[in-house]
Coordinates of C-alpha atoms and ligand atoms in Angstrom, one line a residue:
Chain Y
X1 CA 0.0 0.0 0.0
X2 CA 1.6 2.9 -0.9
X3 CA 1.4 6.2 1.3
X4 CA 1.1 9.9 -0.2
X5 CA 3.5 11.8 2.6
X6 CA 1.5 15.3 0.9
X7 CA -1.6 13.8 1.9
X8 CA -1.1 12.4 5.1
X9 CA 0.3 15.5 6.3
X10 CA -3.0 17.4 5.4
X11 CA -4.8 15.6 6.8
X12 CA -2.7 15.0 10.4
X13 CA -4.5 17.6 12.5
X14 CA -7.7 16.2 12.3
X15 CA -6.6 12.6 12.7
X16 CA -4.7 14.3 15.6
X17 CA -7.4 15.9 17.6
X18 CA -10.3 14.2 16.2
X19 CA -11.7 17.1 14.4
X20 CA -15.1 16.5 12.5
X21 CA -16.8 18.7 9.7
X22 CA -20.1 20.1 10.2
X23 CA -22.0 21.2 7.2
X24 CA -23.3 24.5 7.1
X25 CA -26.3 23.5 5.0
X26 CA -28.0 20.1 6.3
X27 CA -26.3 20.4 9.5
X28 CA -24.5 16.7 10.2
X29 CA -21.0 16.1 11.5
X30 CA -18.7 13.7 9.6
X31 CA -14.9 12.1 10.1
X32 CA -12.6 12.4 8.7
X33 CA -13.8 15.9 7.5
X34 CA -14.0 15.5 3.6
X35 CA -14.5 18.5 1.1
X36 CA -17.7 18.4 0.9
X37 CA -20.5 16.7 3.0
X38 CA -21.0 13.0 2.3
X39 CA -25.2 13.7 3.1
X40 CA -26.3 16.8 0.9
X41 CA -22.7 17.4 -1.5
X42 CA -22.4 20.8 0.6
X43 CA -19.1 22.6 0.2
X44 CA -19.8 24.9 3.4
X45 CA -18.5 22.7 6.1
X46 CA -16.8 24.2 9.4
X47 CA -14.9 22.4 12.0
X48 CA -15.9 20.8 15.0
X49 CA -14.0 19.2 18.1
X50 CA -15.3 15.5 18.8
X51 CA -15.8 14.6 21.9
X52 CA -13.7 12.0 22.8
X53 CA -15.8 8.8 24.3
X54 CA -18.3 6.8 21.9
X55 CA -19.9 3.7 22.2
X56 CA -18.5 0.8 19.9
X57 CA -21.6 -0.2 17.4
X58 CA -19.9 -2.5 15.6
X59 CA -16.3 -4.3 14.9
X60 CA -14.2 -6.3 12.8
X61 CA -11.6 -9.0 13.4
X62 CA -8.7 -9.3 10.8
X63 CA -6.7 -12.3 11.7
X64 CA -5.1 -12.9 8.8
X65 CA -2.9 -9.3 8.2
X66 CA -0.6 -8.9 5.2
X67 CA 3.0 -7.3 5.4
X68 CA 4.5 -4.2 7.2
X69 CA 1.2 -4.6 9.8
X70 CA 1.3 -8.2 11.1
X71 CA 3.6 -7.1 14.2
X72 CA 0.0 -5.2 14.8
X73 CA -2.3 -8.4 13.8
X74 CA -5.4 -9.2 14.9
X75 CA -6.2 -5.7 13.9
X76 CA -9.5 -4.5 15.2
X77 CA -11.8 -2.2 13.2
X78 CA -14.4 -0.9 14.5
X79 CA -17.7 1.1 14.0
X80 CA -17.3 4.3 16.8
X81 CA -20.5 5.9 16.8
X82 CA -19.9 9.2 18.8
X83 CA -23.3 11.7 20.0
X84 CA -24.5 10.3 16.0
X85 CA -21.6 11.1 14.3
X86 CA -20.3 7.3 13.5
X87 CA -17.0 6.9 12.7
X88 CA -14.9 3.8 11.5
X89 CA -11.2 3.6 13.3
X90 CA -8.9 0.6 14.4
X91 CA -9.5 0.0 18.1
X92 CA -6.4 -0.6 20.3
X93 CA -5.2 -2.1 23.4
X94 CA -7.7 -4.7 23.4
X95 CA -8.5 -8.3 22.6
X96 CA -10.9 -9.5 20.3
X97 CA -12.4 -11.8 23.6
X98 CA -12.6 -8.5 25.6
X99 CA -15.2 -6.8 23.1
X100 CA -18.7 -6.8 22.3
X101 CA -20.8 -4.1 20.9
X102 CA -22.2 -1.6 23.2
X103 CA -18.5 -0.9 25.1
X104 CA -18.0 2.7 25.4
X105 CA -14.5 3.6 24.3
X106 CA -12.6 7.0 24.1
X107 CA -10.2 8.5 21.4
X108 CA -6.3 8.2 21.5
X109 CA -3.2 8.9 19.6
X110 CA -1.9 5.8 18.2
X111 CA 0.9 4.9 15.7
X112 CA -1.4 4.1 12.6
X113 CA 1.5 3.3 10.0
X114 CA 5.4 2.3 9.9
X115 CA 6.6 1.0 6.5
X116 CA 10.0 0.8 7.4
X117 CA 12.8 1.7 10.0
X118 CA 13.6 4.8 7.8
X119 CA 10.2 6.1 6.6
X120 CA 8.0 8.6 8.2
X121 CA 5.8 7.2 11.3
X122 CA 2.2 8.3 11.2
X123 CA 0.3 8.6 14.2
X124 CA -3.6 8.9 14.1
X125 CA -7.0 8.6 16.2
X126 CA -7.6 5.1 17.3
X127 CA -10.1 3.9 20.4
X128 CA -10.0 1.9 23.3
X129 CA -12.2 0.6 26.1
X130 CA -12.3 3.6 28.3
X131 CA -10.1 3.2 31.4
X132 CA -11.7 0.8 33.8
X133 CA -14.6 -0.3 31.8
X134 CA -14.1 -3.6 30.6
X135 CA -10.6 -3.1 29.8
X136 CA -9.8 -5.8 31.8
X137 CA -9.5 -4.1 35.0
X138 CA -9.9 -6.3 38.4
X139 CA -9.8 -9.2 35.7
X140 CA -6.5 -10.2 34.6
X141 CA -6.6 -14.0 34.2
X142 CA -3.4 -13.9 33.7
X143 CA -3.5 -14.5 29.8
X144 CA -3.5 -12.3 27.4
Chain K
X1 CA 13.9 31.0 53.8
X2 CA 14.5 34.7 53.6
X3 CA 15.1 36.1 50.0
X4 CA 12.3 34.8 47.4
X5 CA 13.7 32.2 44.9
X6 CA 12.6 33.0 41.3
X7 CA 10.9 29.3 41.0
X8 CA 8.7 30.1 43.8
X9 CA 6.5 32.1 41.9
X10 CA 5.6 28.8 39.6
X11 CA 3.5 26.0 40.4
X12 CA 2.0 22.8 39.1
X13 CA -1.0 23.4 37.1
X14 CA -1.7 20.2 35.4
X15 CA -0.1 17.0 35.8
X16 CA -0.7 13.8 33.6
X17 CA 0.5 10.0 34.0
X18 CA 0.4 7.3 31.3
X19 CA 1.3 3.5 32.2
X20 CA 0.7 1.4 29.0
X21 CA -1.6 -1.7 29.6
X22 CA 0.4 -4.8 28.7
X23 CA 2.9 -6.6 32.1
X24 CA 5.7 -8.8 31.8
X25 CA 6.3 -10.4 35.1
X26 CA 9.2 -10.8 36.6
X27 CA 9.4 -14.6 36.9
X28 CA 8.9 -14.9 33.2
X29 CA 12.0 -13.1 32.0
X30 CA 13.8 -15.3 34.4
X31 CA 12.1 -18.5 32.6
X32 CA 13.0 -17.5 29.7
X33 CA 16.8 -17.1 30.6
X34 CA 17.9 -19.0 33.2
X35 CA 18.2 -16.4 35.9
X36 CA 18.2 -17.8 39.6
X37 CA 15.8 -16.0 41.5
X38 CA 18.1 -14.2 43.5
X39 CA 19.2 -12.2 40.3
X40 CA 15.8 -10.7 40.2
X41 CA 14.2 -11.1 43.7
X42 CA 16.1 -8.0 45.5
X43 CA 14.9 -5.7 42.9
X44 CA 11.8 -4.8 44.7
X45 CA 9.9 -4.8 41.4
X46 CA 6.9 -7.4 40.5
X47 CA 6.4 -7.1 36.8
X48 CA 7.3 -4.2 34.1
X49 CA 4.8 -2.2 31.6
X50 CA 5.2 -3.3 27.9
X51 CA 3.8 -0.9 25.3
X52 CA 1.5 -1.9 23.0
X53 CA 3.0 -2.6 19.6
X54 CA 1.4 1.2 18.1
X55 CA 2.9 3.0 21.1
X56 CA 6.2 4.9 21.4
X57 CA 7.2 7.6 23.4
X58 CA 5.6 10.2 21.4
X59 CA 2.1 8.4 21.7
X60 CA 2.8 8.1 25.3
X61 CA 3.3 11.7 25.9
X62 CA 0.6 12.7 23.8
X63 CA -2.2 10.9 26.6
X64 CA -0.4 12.3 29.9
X65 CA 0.1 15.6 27.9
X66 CA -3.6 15.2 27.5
X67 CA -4.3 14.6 31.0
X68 CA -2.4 17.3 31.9
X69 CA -4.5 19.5 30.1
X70 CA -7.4 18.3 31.3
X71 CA -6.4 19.2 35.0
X72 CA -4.7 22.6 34.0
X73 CA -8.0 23.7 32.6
X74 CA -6.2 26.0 30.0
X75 CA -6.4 26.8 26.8
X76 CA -3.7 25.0 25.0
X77 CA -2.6 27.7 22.9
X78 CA -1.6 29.4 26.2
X79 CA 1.0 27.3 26.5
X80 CA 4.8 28.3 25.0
X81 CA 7.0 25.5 25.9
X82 CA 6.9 22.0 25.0
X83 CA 10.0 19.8 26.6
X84 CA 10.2 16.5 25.7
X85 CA 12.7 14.1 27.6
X86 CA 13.0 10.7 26.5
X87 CA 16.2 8.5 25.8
X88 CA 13.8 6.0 23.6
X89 CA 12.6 9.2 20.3
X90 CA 10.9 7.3 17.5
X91 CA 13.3 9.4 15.3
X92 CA 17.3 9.6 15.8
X93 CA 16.3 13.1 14.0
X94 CA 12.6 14.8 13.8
X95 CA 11.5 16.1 17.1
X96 CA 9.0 14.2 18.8
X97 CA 7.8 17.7 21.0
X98 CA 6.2 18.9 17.6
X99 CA 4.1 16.3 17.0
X100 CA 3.0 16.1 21.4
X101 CA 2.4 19.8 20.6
X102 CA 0.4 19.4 17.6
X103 CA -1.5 16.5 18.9
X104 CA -2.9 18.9 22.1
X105 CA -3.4 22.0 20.0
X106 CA -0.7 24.2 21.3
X107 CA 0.7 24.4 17.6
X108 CA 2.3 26.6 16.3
X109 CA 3.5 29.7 18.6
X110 CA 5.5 27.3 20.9
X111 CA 9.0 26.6 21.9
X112 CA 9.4 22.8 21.2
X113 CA 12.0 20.5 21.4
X114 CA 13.6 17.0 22.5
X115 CA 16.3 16.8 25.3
X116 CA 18.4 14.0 26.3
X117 CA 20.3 13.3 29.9
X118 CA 19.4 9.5 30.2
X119 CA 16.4 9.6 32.8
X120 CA 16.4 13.1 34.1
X121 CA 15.5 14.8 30.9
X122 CA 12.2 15.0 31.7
X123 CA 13.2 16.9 35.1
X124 CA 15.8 19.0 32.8
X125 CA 12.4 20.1 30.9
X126 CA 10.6 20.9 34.2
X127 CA 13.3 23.1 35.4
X128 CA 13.7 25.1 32.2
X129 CA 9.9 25.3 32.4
X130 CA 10.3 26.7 35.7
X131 CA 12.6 29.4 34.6
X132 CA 10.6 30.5 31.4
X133 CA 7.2 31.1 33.4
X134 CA 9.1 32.4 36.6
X135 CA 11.0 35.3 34.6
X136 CA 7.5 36.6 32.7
X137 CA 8.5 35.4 29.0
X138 CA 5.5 32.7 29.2
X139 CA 2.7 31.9 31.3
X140 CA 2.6 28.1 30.8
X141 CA 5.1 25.6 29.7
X142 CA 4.7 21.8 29.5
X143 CA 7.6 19.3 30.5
X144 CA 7.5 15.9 29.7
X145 CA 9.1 12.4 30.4
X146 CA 8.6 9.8 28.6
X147 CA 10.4 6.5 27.6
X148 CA 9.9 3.0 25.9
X149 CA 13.1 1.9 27.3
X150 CA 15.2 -0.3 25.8
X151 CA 17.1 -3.1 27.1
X152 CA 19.0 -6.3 25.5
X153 CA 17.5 -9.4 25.4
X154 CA 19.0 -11.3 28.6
X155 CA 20.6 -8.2 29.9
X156 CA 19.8 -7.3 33.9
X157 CA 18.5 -3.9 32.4
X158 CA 16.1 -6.3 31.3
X159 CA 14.3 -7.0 34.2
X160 CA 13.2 -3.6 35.0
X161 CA 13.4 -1.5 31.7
X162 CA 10.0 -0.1 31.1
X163 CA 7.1 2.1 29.4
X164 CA 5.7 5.3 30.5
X165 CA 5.1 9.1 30.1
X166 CA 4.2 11.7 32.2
X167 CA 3.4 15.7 32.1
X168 CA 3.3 18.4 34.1
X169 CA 1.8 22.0 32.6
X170 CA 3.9 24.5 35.0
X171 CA 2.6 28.3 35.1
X172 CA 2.1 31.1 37.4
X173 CA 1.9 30.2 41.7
X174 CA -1.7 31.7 41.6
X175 CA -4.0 28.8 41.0
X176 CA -1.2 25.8 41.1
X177 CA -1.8 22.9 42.8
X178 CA 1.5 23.0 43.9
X179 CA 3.9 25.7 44.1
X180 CA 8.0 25.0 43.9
X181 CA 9.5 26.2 46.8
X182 CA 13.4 25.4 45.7
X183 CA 15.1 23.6 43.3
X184 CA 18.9 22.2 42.8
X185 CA 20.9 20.8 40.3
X186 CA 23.7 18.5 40.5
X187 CA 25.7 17.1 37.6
X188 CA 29.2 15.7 37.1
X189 CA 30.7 13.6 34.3
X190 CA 30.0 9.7 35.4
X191 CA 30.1 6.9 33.3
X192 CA 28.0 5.1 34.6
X193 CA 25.2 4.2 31.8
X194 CA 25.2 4.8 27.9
X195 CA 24.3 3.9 24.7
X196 CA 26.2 5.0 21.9
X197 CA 24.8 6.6 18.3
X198 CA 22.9 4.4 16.2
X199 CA 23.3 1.5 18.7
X200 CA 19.7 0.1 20.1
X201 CA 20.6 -1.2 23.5
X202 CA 22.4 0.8 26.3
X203 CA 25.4 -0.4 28.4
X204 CA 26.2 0.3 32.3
X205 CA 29.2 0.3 33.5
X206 CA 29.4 -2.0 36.5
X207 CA 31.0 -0.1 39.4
X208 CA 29.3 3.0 38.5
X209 CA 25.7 2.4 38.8
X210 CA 25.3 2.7 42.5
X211 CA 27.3 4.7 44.9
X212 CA 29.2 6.7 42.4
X213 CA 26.6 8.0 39.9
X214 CA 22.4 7.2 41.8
X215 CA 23.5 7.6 45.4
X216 CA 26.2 10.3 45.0
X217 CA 24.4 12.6 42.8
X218 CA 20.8 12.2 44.8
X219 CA 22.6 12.3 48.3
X220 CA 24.7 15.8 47.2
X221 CA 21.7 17.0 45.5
X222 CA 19.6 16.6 48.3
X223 CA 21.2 17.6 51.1
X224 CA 22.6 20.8 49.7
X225 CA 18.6 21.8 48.9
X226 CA 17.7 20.7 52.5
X227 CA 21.0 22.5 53.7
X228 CA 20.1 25.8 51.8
X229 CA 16.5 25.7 52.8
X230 CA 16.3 25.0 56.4
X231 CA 14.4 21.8 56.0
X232 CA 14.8 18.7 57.7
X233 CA 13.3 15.6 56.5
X234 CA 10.6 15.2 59.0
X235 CA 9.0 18.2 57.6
X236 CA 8.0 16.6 54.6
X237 CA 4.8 14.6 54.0
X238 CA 6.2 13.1 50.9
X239 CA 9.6 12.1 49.5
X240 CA 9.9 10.7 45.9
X241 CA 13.0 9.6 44.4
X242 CA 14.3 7.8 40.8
X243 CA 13.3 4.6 40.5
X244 CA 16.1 2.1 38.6
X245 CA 14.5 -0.3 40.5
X246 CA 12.2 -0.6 44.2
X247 CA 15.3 -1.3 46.1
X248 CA 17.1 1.9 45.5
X249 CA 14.9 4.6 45.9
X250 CA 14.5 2.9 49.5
X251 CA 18.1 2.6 50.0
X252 CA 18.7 6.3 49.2
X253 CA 15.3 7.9 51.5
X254 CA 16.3 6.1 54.5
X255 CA 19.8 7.2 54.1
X256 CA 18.9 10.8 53.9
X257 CA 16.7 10.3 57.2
X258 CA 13.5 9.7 54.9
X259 CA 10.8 6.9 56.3
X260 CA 9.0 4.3 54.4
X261 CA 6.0 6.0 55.4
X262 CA 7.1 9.1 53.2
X263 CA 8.5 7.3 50.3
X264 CA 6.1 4.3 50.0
X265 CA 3.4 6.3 48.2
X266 CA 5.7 7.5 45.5
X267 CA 7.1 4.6 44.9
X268 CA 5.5 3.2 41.3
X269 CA 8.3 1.2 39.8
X270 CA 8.0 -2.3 42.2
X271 CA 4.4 -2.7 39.8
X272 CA 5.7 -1.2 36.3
X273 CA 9.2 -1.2 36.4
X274 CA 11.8 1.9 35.8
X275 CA 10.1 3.4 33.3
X276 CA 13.3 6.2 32.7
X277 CA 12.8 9.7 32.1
X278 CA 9.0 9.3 33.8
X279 CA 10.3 7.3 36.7
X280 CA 10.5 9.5 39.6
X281 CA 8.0 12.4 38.1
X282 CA 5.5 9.5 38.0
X283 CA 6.0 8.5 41.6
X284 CA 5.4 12.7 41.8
X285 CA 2.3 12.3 39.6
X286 CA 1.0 9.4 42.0
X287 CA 1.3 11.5 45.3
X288 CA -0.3 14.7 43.8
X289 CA -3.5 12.8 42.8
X290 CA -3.6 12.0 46.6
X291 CA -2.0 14.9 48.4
X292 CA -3.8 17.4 50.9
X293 CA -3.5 21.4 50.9
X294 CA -0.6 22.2 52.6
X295 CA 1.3 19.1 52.2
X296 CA 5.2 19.8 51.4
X297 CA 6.8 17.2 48.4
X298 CA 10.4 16.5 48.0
X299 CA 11.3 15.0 44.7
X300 CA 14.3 13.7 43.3
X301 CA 14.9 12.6 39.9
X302 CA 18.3 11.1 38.6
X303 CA 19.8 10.7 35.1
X304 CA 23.0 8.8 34.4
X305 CA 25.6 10.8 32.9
X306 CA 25.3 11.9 35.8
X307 CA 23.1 14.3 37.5
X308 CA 19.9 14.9 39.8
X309 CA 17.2 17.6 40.5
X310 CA 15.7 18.3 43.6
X311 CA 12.2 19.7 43.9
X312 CA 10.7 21.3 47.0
X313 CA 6.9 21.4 46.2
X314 CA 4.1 22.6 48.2
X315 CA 0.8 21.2 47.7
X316 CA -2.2 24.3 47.9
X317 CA -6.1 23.9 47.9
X318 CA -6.6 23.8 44.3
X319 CA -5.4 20.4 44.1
X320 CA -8.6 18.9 45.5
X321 CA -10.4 20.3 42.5
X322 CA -8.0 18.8 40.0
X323 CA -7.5 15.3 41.1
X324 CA -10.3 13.9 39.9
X325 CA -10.5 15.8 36.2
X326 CA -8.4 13.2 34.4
X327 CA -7.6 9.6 34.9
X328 CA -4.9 9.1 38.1
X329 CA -1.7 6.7 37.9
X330 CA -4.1 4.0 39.7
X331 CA -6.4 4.1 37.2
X332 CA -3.7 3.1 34.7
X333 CA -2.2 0.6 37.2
X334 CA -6.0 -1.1 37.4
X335 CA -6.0 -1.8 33.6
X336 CA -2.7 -4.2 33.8
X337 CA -2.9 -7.5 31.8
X338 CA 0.0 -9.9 32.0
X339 CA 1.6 -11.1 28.8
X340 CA 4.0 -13.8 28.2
X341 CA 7.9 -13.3 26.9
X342 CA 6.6 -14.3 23.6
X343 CA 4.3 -11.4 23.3
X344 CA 6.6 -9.4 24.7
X345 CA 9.0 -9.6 21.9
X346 CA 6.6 -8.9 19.3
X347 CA 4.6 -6.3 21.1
X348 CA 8.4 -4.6 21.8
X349 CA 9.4 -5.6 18.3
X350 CA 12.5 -7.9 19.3
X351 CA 10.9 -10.4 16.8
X352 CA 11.6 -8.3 13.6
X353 CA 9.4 -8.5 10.7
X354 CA 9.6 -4.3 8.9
X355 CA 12.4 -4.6 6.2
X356 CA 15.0 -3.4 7.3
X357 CA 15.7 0.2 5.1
Ligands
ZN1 ZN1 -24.7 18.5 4.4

């Protein structure tokens, strides 16, 4: 997969901070924030500071990861849906045993790629289980 | 006291830990090499935190910068200092404080850059913080420590070398939750720990570690504070000091006249390990999201090299208001999971699989 450093750098402060678009016209918030809104075609969009906990709708398991990510594998997508505004993000310092729809899990600042040990590093928004709900807290069996 | 030290009109504003979630135990590391449990056993230290495998020290910093932030209450463009002290940057050359400060919004008016003095960088940050708000050219600067340390496979270093971050927003005495009282500085030239350019794995020199570099440079730094201040040991509700391991940090307090009583609560690394440059300001993190109005704090954080800091703090009532606006060290100790030494070298990328450039 090849990376356009131009583009990621555009894009880093919203992928950063979690900062949404809100359109100007129809009114709903999207992430990443796009050119134009992905519900009416607006180009007036402003932005607009996420709150940082969601509640996880949704999530996939990828097992089977190809190349410069399997040191990450299983990676963990999942379907953040924040105050209505849903967003799709990998989720982080947890197992796939340890989720199930329904978890409410809060924004961080993760690594998101590394294609070698003399490229760039990006970093980006990924969630997690918020801290102390069903993170594992008070249950460590000792296996991870 | 009698004349007004310049750092005495700072304080503490916001201070944030971060303790990654992952927990190699002690006993495995011995399994996996052979060691006798006497090689590991008078450490003092139960398990070490293991970052997960999309952590460095930059990601670290960004959450207790965060959490900082969060109990500082201010806006983040107030802030014109970003320090970040590590001895484990993602990049030989890019500065890891750029991206922290972009991350929490305090782009782009800002000082910003990366220092290095082993594991009291961090505290190197804190006192040029200290000196940038107390002479007027800023209101707030942020210091940070931070370090996925390294250590080779089946070294001692091993045992203890750890993951974690931790921030402190310093600005003006009015509205701190703790205000520095004094602060001292004591370096010499002690080779007692390094790690050379483009090498990935640090080397101590045995002989060193202890009495000539740790205990030399924290007893000297120490006393002479004490000495210059007035105070005596007993006046203190809290002393915190670097943490290579549990045993030291002990060794040291009770040496200076410190009891157990006043260094047990700022003593983190015996569950995550020496986590480096965050090490003792973590310990200093842990006792402010628990300390009382009034209460006085000596901290004192060591880098090999070698040299230590000593911080009189004392703790005001707008603490109370601050402890609960952002998650507390316990709260990251509570989410530990244990993993084995198998996970552990893929999770700290000792089983290489990115090509090699
Ligand atoms: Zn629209």
């Amino acid at each position: 997969m090849t990376r356009s450093l131009p583009v990621w750098w555009r894009r880093r402060i919203p992928r950063y901070r979690l900062i949404g678009a809100r359109c100007k016209e129809c009114g709903k918030i999207h992430y990443p924030p796009r050119t134009s809104c992905p519900y009416c075609g607006s180009n007036s969009l402003e932005e607009v500071q996420l709150p940082r906990r969601g509640i996880l709708e949704s999530y996939s398991v990828i097992y089977s990861v190809p190349g410069d990510n399997r040191l990450n594998a299983p990676i963990i997508v999942g379907l953040v849906n924040i105050n209505g505004v849903r967003i799709v993000a990998e989720l982080t310092d947890v197992l796939p045993g340890e989720l199930s729809t329904g978890l409410e899990v809060e924004a961080v600042v993760r690594k998101i790629s590394e294609t070698s040990d003399t490229g760039i590093i990006t970093y980006g928004v990924k969630f997690r289980p918020v801290l102390g709900a069903g993170s594992g807290a008070g249950q460590d069996t000792g296996e991870a | 006291m009698t004349q007004e030290r310049p750092e005495s009109r700072t304080g503490i504003h916001g201070w944030g830990a971060y303790v990654p979630r992952w927990r190699l135990p002690m006993e495995e590391i011995a399994r996996v090499w052979g060691w006798p449990p006497h090689q590991y056993k008078g450490l003092n230290v139960k398990e070490k935190s293991v970052d997960s495998p999309d952590e460095d020290s930059t990601t670290m910093a960004i959450e207790a910068g965060y959490n900082a932030l969060l109990r500082a209450k201010v806006d983040p463009s107030e802030i014109k200092a970003v320090f970040f002290g590590s001895e484990s940057k993602p990049y030989a050359v890019k500065p890891s404080a750029t991206i922290v400060a972009e991350a929490l919004g305090i782009t782009p008016v800002t000082m910003a850059s990366d220092l290095e003095f082993a594991c009291r960088a961090g505290s190197e940050g804190l006192r040029a913080s200290i000196g940038l708000v107390s002479s007027g050219m800023m209101k707030y600067a942020m210091a940070i420590g931070s370090d996925t340390a390294q250590a080779e496979p089946g070294d001692v270093l091993e045992f203890t070398a750890s993951s974690g971050a931790v921030a402190f927003i310093v600005g003006p005495r009015e509205g701190a939750a703790a205000v520095f009282e004094a602060t001292y500085t004591y370096v010499t030239d002690t080779p007692d720990f390094w790690r050379r350019a483009l090498k990935p794995y640090p080397r101590h020199g045995e002989g060193f570690t202890g009495e000539p570099a740790y205990f030399h440079h924290i007893m000297s730094s120490v006393k002479n504070l004490l000495e210059e201040t007035g105070y005596k040991p007993s006046d203190f509700k809290y002393a915190v000091f670097h943490q290579p391991n549990g045993k030291f940090p002990v060794r040291v307090g009770k040496r200076l006249g410190f009891t157990m009583e006043q260094i047990e609560p700022g003593l983190v690394t015996p569950f995550i390990g020496n986590t480096y440059n965050a090490s003792a300001l973590l310990g200093l993190a842990r006792v402010l999201d628990r300390a009382d109005p009034g209460d006085l704090i000596l901290v004192a954080p060591f880098g090999s090299g070698a040299g230590s800091d000593t911080y009189i703090l004392r703790v005001t009532e707008a603490v109370k208001e601050k402890q609960g606006l952002a998650p507390r060290f316990d709260d990251y100790l509570a989410r530990r999971k244990t993993i084995d030494y198998a996970l552990y070298t893929r999770y700290r990328k000792i089983l290489t699989m990115l090509p090699r450039g």
